[in-house]
Each structure stands twice: as structure tokens, then as C-alpha cells.
């Protein structure tokens, strides 16, 4: 019995197809065709040319059919993209559940997610519309929650940790995919890309306008071979490890509502609102002033260059 009061929602056709519970088309071409073959062709096309190359007409041409033939199986492009995402996501690797300890399992899931984005970078171009509700996506979430099953963490805390893992993996995959695209399109090695970025930042970032960032640049941060994403992941897992005794003692942290801040209780106070407004205006003025400073510095460098060259 449904105790949420929501009842059973109608399933969109794309989700029903993903779960294998959508009705098959009654009529169609006699030649071999299936939802699976359509999705496979679309994934191959996206892997080769990107998500923007995927259309019902392009997939149909790849299979040797007319676009109308495809619509008998997949009635909308959005459904096709959902099924492509499900196919590319696949199931979490079997070895993950064999890794010892919750931390090792989460790290293995993270690495597998990053690899998934590297292999199918077009998935990063798909708009996120709520929580994923397809079988393979559910399997990844289940694997992460299973890794935390023997911890004293509450269910909301376990879900929060999985959101941290998936978010870190998606962000890492996005950067790696971007660098891979630059390397492919501009025929550059990783170290060449790093040197170019370092030179660009050294030219644009001044100690006067951005003192902290300039100090990092001077320290060679853009030439470092360390992995910032793994560092962030490990420090996050360190924090979870340190939190476990609190959870075991029943002292669970209660997440604040979305958008809450320390000033929520006094947000209605007139003087407080005026002070916050003044801060925002001051911050805007500072940003504008720094912009003018950058322009003036650029013009000054150009004048110096011209004076030196006699141009």
C-alpha cells in the first residue's frame, strides 16, 4: 500500500522503455529493428560526433531506415537521449562490491564514474531533470548505499554522501573531457596545455587585482601534476570518517533547509536588510573598480610596449 498519498504516477514512455515495461509497436518495418538497435546506433553516433550530431534522422540513416520507422519504437528525441544515457551508464563494475570497506568501495565507484564520463563525454551535455529513475542509474545509487550499509549513518546522510561522490565524479569527468577535446582538436599534449594555461594566467592575473590567485600561479599551481579531484575526494572521505563516531553516538547533524543561512532568523530586521544591501553594493563597486584597474593596466602595458618598440 502506498503510504505517501501520491499514488502510482503515470510513467513517461522513455522511462517505461528503460524499465522494459512499454508496449512494443504493433506495426513496423519487416526488417530487423528494435529499441536496443536504435539506442546502440545513437550511442555510437554520439561517441563519434557528440550529442549535437544525434537526431532521429541521423540515427535512422545510420541504420538504413526512414525517420518515421524509428518513431514507431521511440516516439520522441528526449526519450532516445534518456535511453542513450541509460545504455552508456551501464551497471557498476562487479568488483566494486568485493572491495574491502565502505571507503574503498566509494573510491572504486568514483573511479568507474569518471571513466564512464571520459568514454562517453556527451553525457555531460545532457540537461539534468530531477533524480535519475532508470535501472542502471538506480543500480549505481544502490551500490553506493550498499557500501555504507554497515555504517551508523542515517539514510539521508548516506544519500548525501552519494551525491557528493557523483558530483565530484561528474565535475572531474567534465574537466578531463574538456582537456581531451583540446588535445584532440589542437593536437596538444597534456603538459603543453598546462604550460599554455599557465602563460595565459601569468599574463592576465596581477598581484594587485588578485593577490591570492597570483601567489598560487607564481607557486606553479597550473603546472602541478597533482590530481586536485582525488585530493578533494579523499579529504571529503576523511571528513566522513571523522564524523562516524558522532553518528554512532546518535548525534546526527541535521542538514539545514536549502537556501538557509545564519541570518535567516533576523532576515526581517530592517537595519539588517539595509546592511546586507550596502555590502552587496560595495562588492559590486569593488568588482567594477577592479575591472577598471585591469583595463588601465592593459592600456598601460600597451603604451609601454609601443614606447619600447617605437610603434
PDB file of C-alpha atoms in Angstrom:
ATOM      1  CA  UNK A   1       0.000   0.000   0.000  1.00  0.00           C
ATOM      2  CA  UNK A   2       1.247   3.470  -0.869  1.00  0.00           C
ATOM      3  CA  UNK A   3       1.614   5.419   2.364  1.00  0.00           C
ATOM      4  CA  UNK A   4       2.850   8.625   0.717  1.00  0.00           C
ATOM      5  CA  UNK A   5      -0.529   9.667  -0.585  1.00  0.00           C
ATOM      6  CA  UNK A   6       0.921  10.223  -4.029  1.00  0.00           C
ATOM      7  CA  UNK A   7      -0.489   7.120  -5.709  1.00  0.00           C
ATOM      8  CA  UNK A   8       1.105   5.483  -8.727  1.00  0.00           C
ATOM      9  CA  UNK A   9       2.272   8.121 -11.216  1.00  0.00           C
ATOM     10  CA  UNK A  10       1.975   7.558 -14.941  1.00  0.00           C
ATOM     11  CA  UNK A  11       5.320   6.563 -16.407  1.00  0.00           C
ATOM     12  CA  UNK A  12       6.685   8.624 -19.301  1.00  0.00           C
ATOM     13  CA  UNK A  13       7.320   6.374 -22.287  1.00  0.00           C
ATOM     14  CA  UNK A  14      11.089   6.853 -22.124  1.00  0.00           C
ATOM     15  CA  UNK A  15      11.239   5.627 -18.527  1.00  0.00           C
ATOM     16  CA  UNK A  16       8.864   2.765 -19.333  1.00  0.00           C
ATOM     17  CA  UNK A  17      11.127   1.747 -22.210  1.00  0.00           C
ATOM     18  CA  UNK A  18      14.166   1.870 -19.920  1.00  0.00           C
ATOM     19  CA  UNK A  19      12.482  -0.483 -17.478  1.00  0.00           C
ATOM     20  CA  UNK A  20      11.255  -2.763 -20.282  1.00  0.00           C
ATOM     21  CA  UNK A  21       7.573  -2.290 -19.487  1.00  0.00           C
ATOM     22  CA  UNK A  22       6.472  -0.251 -22.518  1.00  0.00           C
ATOM     23  CA  UNK A  23       4.317  -1.859 -25.136  1.00  0.00           C
ATOM     24  CA  UNK A  24       6.099  -2.869 -28.327  1.00  0.00           C
ATOM     25  CA  UNK A  25       4.923  -1.263 -31.580  1.00  0.00           C
ATOM     26  CA  UNK A  26       2.181  -3.254 -33.273  1.00  0.00           C
ATOM     27  CA  UNK A  27       3.244  -2.316 -36.768  1.00  0.00           C
ATOM     28  CA  UNK A  28       6.606  -1.523 -38.249  1.00  0.00           C
ATOM     29  CA  UNK A  29       9.089  -2.431 -40.924  1.00  0.00           C
ATOM     30  CA  UNK A  30       9.607  -6.095 -41.520  1.00  0.00           C
ATOM     31  CA  UNK A  31      13.355  -5.674 -41.492  1.00  0.00           C
ATOM     32  CA  UNK A  32      15.179  -6.187 -38.199  1.00  0.00           C
ATOM     33  CA  UNK A  33      14.736  -3.261 -35.819  1.00  0.00           C
ATOM     34  CA  UNK A  34      14.408  -2.830 -32.071  1.00  0.00           C
ATOM     35  CA  UNK A  35      14.675  -0.170 -29.424  1.00  0.00           C
ATOM     36  CA  UNK A  36      18.055  -1.666 -28.490  1.00  0.00           C
ATOM     37  CA  UNK A  37      19.469  -1.369 -32.014  1.00  0.00           C
ATOM     38  CA  UNK A  38      18.254   2.233 -32.264  1.00  0.00           C
ATOM     39  CA  UNK A  39      19.856   3.164 -28.953  1.00  0.00           C
ATOM     40  CA  UNK A  40      23.126   1.403 -29.845  1.00  0.00           C
ATOM     41  CA  UNK A  41      23.329   3.339 -33.110  1.00  0.00           C
ATOM     42  CA  UNK A  42      22.608   6.626 -31.334  1.00  0.00           C
ATOM     43  CA  UNK A  43      25.307   5.980 -28.715  1.00  0.00           C
ATOM     44  CA  UNK A  44      27.845   5.148 -31.426  1.00  0.00           C
ATOM     45  CA  UNK A  45      26.956   8.384 -33.207  1.00  0.00           C
ATOM     46  CA  UNK A  46      27.292  10.454 -30.008  1.00  0.00           C
ATOM     47  CA  UNK A  47      30.612   8.810 -29.136  1.00  0.00           C
ATOM     48  CA  UNK A  48      31.967   9.674 -32.566  1.00  0.00           C
ATOM     49  CA  UNK A  49      30.498  13.131 -33.155  1.00  0.00           C
ATOM     50  CA  UNK A  50      28.958  14.397 -29.918  1.00  0.00           C
ATOM     51  CA  UNK A  51      25.408  14.740 -28.657  1.00  0.00           C
ATOM     52  CA  UNK A  52      24.659  17.545 -31.097  1.00  0.00           C
ATOM     53  CA  UNK A  53      25.004  15.103 -34.008  1.00  0.00           C
ATOM     54  CA  UNK A  54      22.210  12.892 -32.700  1.00  0.00           C
ATOM     55  CA  UNK A  55      18.851  13.316 -34.380  1.00  0.00           C
ATOM     56  CA  UNK A  56      16.132  10.878 -35.333  1.00  0.00           C
ATOM     57  CA  UNK A  57      17.060  11.400 -38.990  1.00  0.00           C
ATOM     58  CA  UNK A  58      20.779  10.819 -38.380  1.00  0.00           C
ATOM     59  CA  UNK A  59      20.153   7.646 -36.376  1.00  0.00           C
ATOM     60  CA  UNK A  60      17.708   6.368 -38.976  1.00  0.00           C
ATOM     61  CA  UNK A  61      20.245   6.981 -41.741  1.00  0.00           C
ATOM     62  CA  UNK A  62      22.885   5.106 -39.736  1.00  0.00           C
ATOM     63  CA  UNK A  63      20.552   2.117 -39.542  1.00  0.00           C
ATOM     64  CA  UNK A  64      19.308   2.380 -43.119  1.00  0.00           C
ATOM     65  CA  UNK A  65      15.727   3.266 -42.257  1.00  0.00           C
ATOM     66  CA  UNK A  66      13.449   6.273 -42.571  1.00  0.00           C
ATOM     67  CA  UNK A  67      12.948   8.561 -39.544  1.00  0.00           C
ATOM     68  CA  UNK A  68       9.262   7.595 -39.387  1.00  0.00           C
ATOM     69  CA  UNK A  69      10.303   3.971 -38.844  1.00  0.00           C
ATOM     70  CA  UNK A  70      12.146   4.967 -35.687  1.00  0.00           C
ATOM     71  CA  UNK A  71       9.184   6.870 -34.293  1.00  0.00           C
ATOM     72  CA  UNK A  72       7.251   3.605 -34.078  1.00  0.00           C
ATOM     73  CA  UNK A  73       9.757   2.474 -31.455  1.00  0.00           C
ATOM     74  CA  UNK A  74      10.989   5.691 -29.823  1.00  0.00           C
ATOM     75  CA  UNK A  75       8.371   8.405 -30.080  1.00  0.00           C
ATOM     76  CA  UNK A  76      10.484  11.416 -29.077  1.00  0.00           C
ATOM     77  CA  UNK A  77      14.115  12.519 -29.179  1.00  0.00           C
ATOM     78  CA  UNK A  78      14.059  13.191 -25.415  1.00  0.00           C
ATOM     79  CA  UNK A  79      13.162   9.534 -24.868  1.00  0.00           C
ATOM     80  CA  UNK A  80      16.016   8.477 -27.133  1.00  0.00           C
ATOM     81  CA  UNK A  81      18.505  10.597 -25.174  1.00  0.00           C
ATOM     82  CA  UNK A  82      17.238   9.119 -21.908  1.00  0.00           C
ATOM     83  CA  UNK A  83      17.782   5.609 -23.285  1.00  0.00           C
ATOM     84  CA  UNK A  84      21.213   6.565 -24.613  1.00  0.00           C
ATOM     85  CA  UNK A  85      22.182   7.822 -21.165  1.00  0.00           C
ATOM     86  CA  UNK A  86      20.931   4.605 -19.618  1.00  0.00           C
ATOM     87  CA  UNK A  87      22.901   2.492 -22.099  1.00  0.00           C
ATOM     88  CA  UNK A  88      26.122   4.477 -21.660  1.00  0.00           C
ATOM     89  CA  UNK A  89      25.776   4.469 -17.873  1.00  0.00           C
ATOM     90  CA  UNK A  90      25.673   0.682 -17.754  1.00  0.00           C
ATOM     91  CA  UNK A  91      25.897  -1.212 -14.486  1.00  0.00           C
ATOM     92  CA  UNK A  92      28.510  -0.504 -11.804  1.00  0.00           C
ATOM     93  CA  UNK A  93      31.518  -2.818 -12.077  1.00  0.00           C
ATOM     94  CA  UNK A  94      31.090  -6.129 -10.279  1.00  0.00           C
ATOM     95  CA  UNK A  95      34.414  -5.760  -8.467  1.00  0.00           C
ATOM     96  CA  UNK A  96      33.161  -2.738  -6.501  1.00  0.00           C
ATOM     97  CA  UNK A  97      31.226  -4.878  -4.030  1.00  0.00           C
ATOM     98  CA  UNK A  98      34.317  -7.037  -3.491  1.00  0.00           C
ATOM     99  CA  UNK A  99      36.469  -4.112  -2.352  1.00  0.00           C
ATOM    100  CA  UNK A 100      37.051  -4.050   1.395  1.00  0.00           C
ATOM    101  CA  UNK A 101      35.407  -1.281   3.417  1.00  0.00           C
ATOM    102  CA  UNK A 102      32.932   1.470   2.654  1.00  0.00           C
ATOM    103  CA  UNK A 103      35.657   3.917   1.720  1.00  0.00           C
ATOM    104  CA  UNK A 104      37.348   1.623  -0.775  1.00  0.00           C
ATOM    105  CA  UNK A 105      34.013   0.832  -2.416  1.00  0.00           C
ATOM    106  CA  UNK A 106      33.114   4.501  -2.774  1.00  0.00           C
ATOM    107  CA  UNK A 107      36.533   5.269  -4.258  1.00  0.00           C
ATOM    108  CA  UNK A 108      36.078   2.423  -6.755  1.00  0.00           C
ATOM    109  CA  UNK A 109      32.637   3.752  -7.712  1.00  0.00           C
ATOM    110  CA  UNK A 110      34.082   7.234  -8.162  1.00  0.00           C
ATOM    111  CA  UNK A 111      36.839   5.999 -10.491  1.00  0.00           C
ATOM    112  CA  UNK A 112      34.334   3.996 -12.524  1.00  0.00           C
ATOM    113  CA  UNK A 113      32.055   7.025 -12.867  1.00  0.00           C
ATOM    114  CA  UNK A 114      34.912   9.219 -14.044  1.00  0.00           C
ATOM    115  CA  UNK A 115      35.881   6.602 -16.622  1.00  0.00           C
ATOM    116  CA  UNK A 116      32.274   6.490 -17.826  1.00  0.00           C
ATOM    117  CA  UNK A 117      32.325  10.240 -18.479  1.00  0.00           C
ATOM    118  CA  UNK A 118      35.693  10.016 -20.229  1.00  0.00           C
ATOM    119  CA  UNK A 119      34.390   7.299 -22.561  1.00  0.00           C
ATOM    120  CA  UNK A 120      31.028   8.998 -23.188  1.00  0.00           C
ATOM    121  CA  UNK A 121      31.720  12.693 -22.673  1.00  0.00           C
ATOM    122  CA  UNK A 122      28.494  13.662 -24.469  1.00  0.00           C
ATOM    123  CA  UNK A 123      26.611  12.574 -21.350  1.00  0.00           C
ATOM    124  CA  UNK A 124      27.857  15.754 -19.690  1.00  0.00           C
ATOM    125  CA  UNK A 125      25.849  17.775 -22.233  1.00  0.00           C
ATOM    126  CA  UNK A 126      22.546  16.208 -21.182  1.00  0.00           C
ATOM    127  CA  UNK A 127      20.441  18.526 -19.058  1.00  0.00           C
ATOM    128  CA  UNK A 128      19.732  17.208 -15.551  1.00  0.00           C
ATOM    129  CA  UNK A 129      15.993  16.948 -14.971  1.00  0.00           C
ATOM    130  CA  UNK A 130      15.481  15.733 -11.439  1.00  0.00           C
ATOM    131  CA  UNK A 131      16.664  12.475  -9.938  1.00  0.00           C
ATOM    132  CA  UNK A 132      17.512   9.651 -12.365  1.00  0.00           C
ATOM    133  CA  UNK A 133      14.793   6.996 -12.474  1.00  0.00           C
ATOM    134  CA  UNK A 134      16.234   4.374 -14.798  1.00  0.00           C
ATOM    135  CA  UNK A 135      17.503   0.887 -13.880  1.00  0.00           C
ATOM    136  CA  UNK A 136      21.223   1.439 -14.392  1.00  0.00           C
ATOM    137  CA  UNK A 137      21.202   4.796 -12.612  1.00  0.00           C
ATOM    138  CA  UNK A 138      19.383   3.135  -9.728  1.00  0.00           C
ATOM    139  CA  UNK A 139      21.989   0.359  -9.677  1.00  0.00           C
ATOM    140  CA  UNK A 140      24.824   2.886  -9.180  1.00  0.00           C
ATOM    141  CA  UNK A 141      22.953   4.574  -6.364  1.00  0.00           C
ATOM    142  CA  UNK A 142      22.182   1.193  -4.810  1.00  0.00           C
ATOM    143  CA  UNK A 143      25.862   0.201  -4.954  1.00  0.00           C
ATOM    144  CA  UNK A 144      26.873   3.380  -3.142  1.00  0.00           C
ATOM    145  CA  UNK A 145      24.231   2.997  -0.459  1.00  0.00           C
ATOM    146  CA  UNK A 146      25.175  -0.670  -0.043  1.00  0.00           C
ATOM    147  CA  UNK A 147      28.783   0.396   0.587  1.00  0.00           C
ATOM    148  CA  UNK A 148      27.527   2.473   3.526  1.00  0.00           C
ATOM    149  CA  UNK A 149      25.052  -0.110   4.812  1.00  0.00           C
ATOM    150  CA  UNK A 150      27.199  -1.189   7.770  1.00  0.00           C
ATOM    151  CA  UNK A 151      27.952   2.358   8.923  1.00  0.00           C
ATOM    152  CA  UNK A 152      25.948   4.161  11.634  1.00  0.00           C
ATOM    153  CA  UNK A 153      24.972   6.860   9.140  1.00  0.00           C
ATOM    154  CA  UNK A 154      21.302   7.648   8.654  1.00  0.00           C
ATOM    155  CA  UNK A 155      19.692   7.078   5.265  1.00  0.00           C
ATOM    156  CA  UNK A 156      19.627  10.822   4.421  1.00  0.00           C
ATOM    157  CA  UNK A 157      23.323  11.033   5.331  1.00  0.00           C
ATOM    158  CA  UNK A 158      24.155   8.067   3.089  1.00  0.00           C
ATOM    159  CA  UNK A 159      22.273   9.660   0.218  1.00  0.00           C
ATOM    160  CA  UNK A 160      24.104  12.942   0.803  1.00  0.00           C
ATOM    161  CA  UNK A 161      27.427  11.110   0.560  1.00  0.00           C
ATOM    162  CA  UNK A 162      26.420   9.508  -2.727  1.00  0.00           C
ATOM    163  CA  UNK A 163      25.506  12.943  -4.073  1.00  0.00           C
ATOM    164  CA  UNK A 164      28.992  14.109  -3.065  1.00  0.00           C
ATOM    165  CA  UNK A 165      30.626  11.154  -4.861  1.00  0.00           C
ATOM    166  CA  UNK A 166      28.577  11.510  -8.044  1.00  0.00           C
ATOM    167  CA  UNK A 167      29.030  15.280  -8.116  1.00  0.00           C
ATOM    168  CA  UNK A 168      32.799  15.005  -7.688  1.00  0.00           C
ATOM    169  CA  UNK A 169      32.962  12.374 -10.441  1.00  0.00           C
ATOM    170  CA  UNK A 170      30.878  14.459 -12.832  1.00  0.00           C
ATOM    171  CA  UNK A 171      32.995  17.560 -12.240  1.00  0.00           C
ATOM    172  CA  UNK A 172      36.225  15.607 -12.738  1.00  0.00           C
ATOM    173  CA  UNK A 173      34.834  13.951 -15.865  1.00  0.00           C
ATOM    174  CA  UNK A 174      33.828  17.338 -17.247  1.00  0.00           C
ATOM    175  CA  UNK A 175      37.352  18.742 -16.884  1.00  0.00           C
ATOM    176  CA  UNK A 176      39.043  15.609 -18.262  1.00  0.00           C
ATOM    177  CA  UNK A 177      36.684  15.562 -21.232  1.00  0.00           C
ATOM    178  CA  UNK A 178      37.423  19.233 -21.911  1.00  0.00           C
ATOM    179  CA  UNK A 179      41.179  18.647 -21.856  1.00  0.00           C
ATOM    180  CA  UNK A 180      40.800  15.585 -24.072  1.00  0.00           C
ATOM    181  CA  UNK A 181      38.855  17.669 -26.585  1.00  0.00           C
ATOM    182  CA  UNK A 182      41.576  20.352 -26.621  1.00  0.00           C
ATOM    183  CA  UNK A 183      44.269  17.701 -27.017  1.00  0.00           C
ATOM    184  CA  UNK A 184      42.378  16.122 -29.920  1.00  0.00           C
ATOM    185  CA  UNK A 185      41.333  19.291 -31.733  1.00  0.00           C
ATOM    186  CA  UNK A 186      44.581  21.220 -31.276  1.00  0.00           C
ATOM    187  CA  UNK A 187      46.979  18.256 -31.265  1.00  0.00           C
ATOM    188  CA  UNK A 188      48.468  19.217 -27.910  1.00  0.00           C
ATOM    189  CA  UNK A 189      49.918  17.053 -25.155  1.00  0.00           C
ATOM    190  CA  UNK A 190      48.709  17.488 -21.588  1.00  0.00           C
ATOM    191  CA  UNK A 191      51.863  19.298 -20.495  1.00  0.00           C
ATOM    192  CA  UNK A 192      51.572  21.685 -23.444  1.00  0.00           C
ATOM    193  CA  UNK A 193      48.017  22.558 -22.436  1.00  0.00           C
ATOM    194  CA  UNK A 194      49.155  23.200 -18.870  1.00  0.00           C
ATOM    195  CA  UNK A 195      52.007  25.448 -19.999  1.00  0.00           C
ATOM    196  CA  UNK A 196      49.684  27.433 -22.235  1.00  0.00           C
ATOM    197  CA  UNK A 197      47.185  27.934 -19.408  1.00  0.00           C
ATOM    198  CA  UNK A 198      49.954  28.949 -17.043  1.00  0.00           C
ATOM    199  CA  UNK A 199      51.281  31.519 -19.510  1.00  0.00           C
ATOM    200  CA  UNK A 200      47.779  32.905 -20.102  1.00  0.00           C
ATOM    201  CA  UNK A 201      47.091  33.341 -16.396  1.00  0.00           C
ATOM    202  CA  UNK A 202      50.510  34.898 -15.799  1.00  0.00           C
ATOM    203  CA  UNK A 203      49.724  37.484 -18.451  1.00  0.00           C
ATOM    204  CA  UNK A 204      46.241  38.364 -17.206  1.00  0.00           C
ATOM    205  CA  UNK A 205      46.323  37.927 -13.415  1.00  0.00           C
ATOM    206  CA  UNK A 206      48.095  40.669 -11.468  1.00  0.00           C
ATOM    207  CA  UNK A 207      49.083  40.646  -7.802  1.00  0.00           C
ATOM    208  CA  UNK A 208      47.349  43.988  -7.340  1.00  0.00           C
ATOM    209  CA  UNK A 209      43.933  42.790  -8.516  1.00  0.00           C
ATOM    210  CA  UNK A 210      44.068  39.121  -7.494  1.00  0.00           C
ATOM    211  CA  UNK A 211      46.787  38.696  -4.868  1.00  0.00           C
ATOM    212  CA  UNK A 212      45.842  35.198  -3.683  1.00  0.00           C
ATOM    213  CA  UNK A 213      45.394  33.796  -7.193  1.00  0.00           C
ATOM    214  CA  UNK A 214      48.628  35.385  -8.395  1.00  0.00           C
ATOM    215  CA  UNK A 215      50.506  33.837  -5.473  1.00  0.00           C
ATOM    216  CA  UNK A 216      49.156  30.422  -6.481  1.00  0.00           C
ATOM    217  CA  UNK A 217      50.195  31.000 -10.099  1.00  0.00           C
ATOM    218  CA  UNK A 218      53.689  32.055  -9.038  1.00  0.00           C
ATOM    219  CA  UNK A 219      53.876  28.848  -6.988  1.00  0.00           C
ATOM    220  CA  UNK A 220      53.237  26.857 -10.185  1.00  0.00           C
ATOM    221  CA  UNK A 221      49.725  25.648  -9.393  1.00  0.00           C
ATOM    222  CA  UNK A 222      48.788  25.345 -13.067  1.00  0.00           C
ATOM    223  CA  UNK A 223      51.902  23.301 -13.783  1.00  0.00           C
ATOM    224  CA  UNK A 224      51.373  20.891 -10.896  1.00  0.00           C
ATOM    225  CA  UNK A 225      50.928  17.219 -11.773  1.00  0.00           C
ATOM    226  CA  UNK A 226      48.855  16.515  -8.656  1.00  0.00           C
ATOM    227  CA  UNK A 227      45.218  15.453  -9.027  1.00  0.00           C
ATOM    228  CA  UNK A 228      43.006  18.088  -7.346  1.00  0.00           C
ATOM    229  CA  UNK A 229      39.880  15.971  -7.730  1.00  0.00           C
ATOM    230  CA  UNK A 230      41.319  12.948  -5.961  1.00  0.00           C
ATOM    231  CA  UNK A 231      42.616  15.275  -3.238  1.00  0.00           C
ATOM    232  CA  UNK A 232      39.129  16.735  -2.788  1.00  0.00           C
ATOM    233  CA  UNK A 233      37.557  13.290  -2.755  1.00  0.00           C
ATOM    234  CA  UNK A 234      40.000  11.972  -0.150  1.00  0.00           C
ATOM    235  CA  UNK A 235      39.527  14.994   2.113  1.00  0.00           C
ATOM    236  CA  UNK A 236      35.766  14.579   1.839  1.00  0.00           C
ATOM    237  CA  UNK A 237      36.044  10.913   2.777  1.00  0.00           C
ATOM    238  CA  UNK A 238      38.336  11.889   5.666  1.00  0.00           C
ATOM    239  CA  UNK A 239      35.557  14.134   6.929  1.00  0.00           C
ATOM    240  CA  UNK A 240      33.009  11.330   6.686  1.00  0.00           C
ATOM    241  CA  UNK A 241      35.385   9.007   8.539  1.00  0.00           C
ATOM    242  CA  UNK A 242      35.786  11.591  11.304  1.00  0.00           C
ATOM    243  CA  UNK A 243      32.006  12.019  11.500  1.00  0.00           C
ATOM    244  CA  UNK A 244      31.202   8.320  12.004  1.00  0.00           C
ATOM    245  CA  UNK A 245      31.710   8.370  15.818  1.00  0.00           C
ATOM    246  CA  UNK A 246      29.160  11.181  16.083  1.00  0.00           C
ATOM    247  CA  UNK A 247      26.705   9.177  14.015  1.00  0.00           C
ATOM    248  CA  UNK A 248      27.348   6.070  16.139  1.00  0.00           C
ATOM    249  CA  UNK A 249      26.555   8.107  19.253  1.00  0.00           C
ATOM    250  CA  UNK A 250      23.258   9.190  17.707  1.00  0.00           C
ATOM    251  CA  UNK A 251      24.374  12.803  17.297  1.00  0.00           C
ATOM    252  CA  UNK A 252      23.481  13.160  13.642  1.00  0.00           C
ATOM    253  CA  UNK A 253      23.949  16.549  12.051  1.00  0.00           C
ATOM    254  CA  UNK A 254      20.663  17.903  10.771  1.00  0.00           C
ATOM    255  CA  UNK A 255      21.089  19.436   7.315  1.00  0.00           C
ATOM    256  CA  UNK A 256      19.755  22.950   7.104  1.00  0.00           C
ATOM    257  CA  UNK A 257      16.968  23.647   4.598  1.00  0.00           C
ATOM    258  CA  UNK A 258      18.076  24.570   1.096  1.00  0.00           C
ATOM    259  CA  UNK A 259      18.999  28.232   0.985  1.00  0.00           C
ATOM    260  CA  UNK A 260      19.146  28.656   4.754  1.00  0.00           C
ATOM    261  CA  UNK A 261      21.859  30.864   6.194  1.00  0.00           C
ATOM    262  CA  UNK A 262      22.968  32.200   9.545  1.00  0.00           C
ATOM    263  CA  UNK A 263      20.914  35.347   9.050  1.00  0.00           C
ATOM    264  CA  UNK A 264      17.593  33.569   8.460  1.00  0.00           C
ATOM    265  CA  UNK A 265      16.190  34.407  11.884  1.00  0.00           C
ATOM    266  CA  UNK A 266      16.947  38.117  11.537  1.00  0.00           C
ATOM    267  CA  UNK A 267      16.248  38.420   7.823  1.00  0.00           C
ATOM    268  CA  UNK A 268      13.165  40.532   8.504  1.00  0.00           C
ATOM    269  CA  UNK A 269      15.048  43.152  10.515  1.00  0.00           C
ATOM    270  CA  UNK A 270      15.154  46.453   8.594  1.00  0.00           C
ATOM    271  CA  UNK A 271      18.643  47.511   9.681  1.00  0.00           C
ATOM    272  CA  UNK A 272      19.989  44.065   8.880  1.00  0.00           C
ATOM    273  CA  UNK A 273      18.486  44.168   5.383  1.00  0.00           C
ATOM    274  CA  UNK A 274      19.945  47.629   4.807  1.00  0.00           C
ATOM    275  CA  UNK A 275      23.379  46.438   5.945  1.00  0.00           C
ATOM    276  CA  UNK A 276      23.285  43.446   3.590  1.00  0.00           C
ATOM    277  CA  UNK A 277      22.216  45.696   0.737  1.00  0.00           C
ATOM    278  CA  UNK A 278      25.142  48.019   1.469  1.00  0.00           C
ATOM    279  CA  UNK A 279      27.516  45.036   1.403  1.00  0.00           C
ATOM    280  CA  UNK A 280      26.198  43.912  -1.968  1.00  0.00           C
ATOM    281  CA  UNK A 281      26.559  47.415  -3.383  1.00  0.00           C
ATOM    282  CA  UNK A 282      30.096  47.692  -2.007  1.00  0.00           C
ATOM    283  CA  UNK A 283      31.016  44.334  -3.513  1.00  0.00           C
ATOM    284  CA  UNK A 284      29.656  45.471  -6.872  1.00  0.00           C
ATOM    285  CA  UNK A 285      31.636  48.697  -6.667  1.00  0.00           C
ATOM    286  CA  UNK A 286      34.768  46.711  -5.866  1.00  0.00           C
ATOM    287  CA  UNK A 287      34.221  44.434  -8.853  1.00  0.00           C
ATOM    288  CA  UNK A 288      33.703  47.455 -11.107  1.00  0.00           C
ATOM    289  CA  UNK A 289      36.835  49.120  -9.726  1.00  0.00           C
ATOM    290  CA  UNK A 290      38.907  46.010 -10.329  1.00  0.00           C
ATOM    291  CA  UNK A 291      37.600  45.810 -13.865  1.00  0.00           C
ATOM    292  CA  UNK A 292      38.680  49.405 -14.477  1.00  0.00           C
ATOM    293  CA  UNK A 293      42.057  48.592 -12.935  1.00  0.00           C
ATOM    294  CA  UNK A 294      42.534  45.655 -15.315  1.00  0.00           C
ATOM    295  CA  UNK A 295      41.637  47.841 -18.290  1.00  0.00           C
ATOM    296  CA  UNK A 296      44.008  50.582 -17.148  1.00  0.00           C
ATOM    297  CA  UNK A 297      46.794  48.043 -16.569  1.00  0.00           C
ATOM    298  CA  UNK A 298      46.258  46.566 -20.020  1.00  0.00           C
ATOM    299  CA  UNK A 299      46.379  50.013 -21.626  1.00  0.00           C
ATOM    300  CA  UNK A 300      49.492  50.923 -19.647  1.00  0.00           C
ATOM    301  CA  UNK A 301      51.278  47.743 -20.767  1.00  0.00           C
ATOM    302  CA  UNK A 302      50.329  48.506 -24.351  1.00  0.00           C
ATOM    303  CA  UNK A 303      51.733  52.058 -24.067  1.00  0.00           C
ATOM    304  CA  UNK A 304      54.960  50.711 -22.584  1.00  0.00           C
ATOM    305  CA  UNK A 305      55.230  48.158 -25.383  1.00  0.00           C
ATOM    306  CA  UNK A 306      54.738  50.832 -28.020  1.00  0.00           C
ATOM    307  CA  UNK A 307      57.291  53.116 -26.379  1.00  0.00           C
ATOM    308  CA  UNK A 308      59.857  50.311 -26.386  1.00  0.00           C
ATOM    309  CA  UNK A 309      59.260  49.294 -29.964  1.00  0.00           C
ATOM    310  CA  UNK A 310      58.689  52.790 -31.299  1.00  0.00           C
ATOM    311  CA  UNK A 311      55.380  51.691 -32.762  1.00  0.00           C
TER     312      UNK A 311
END
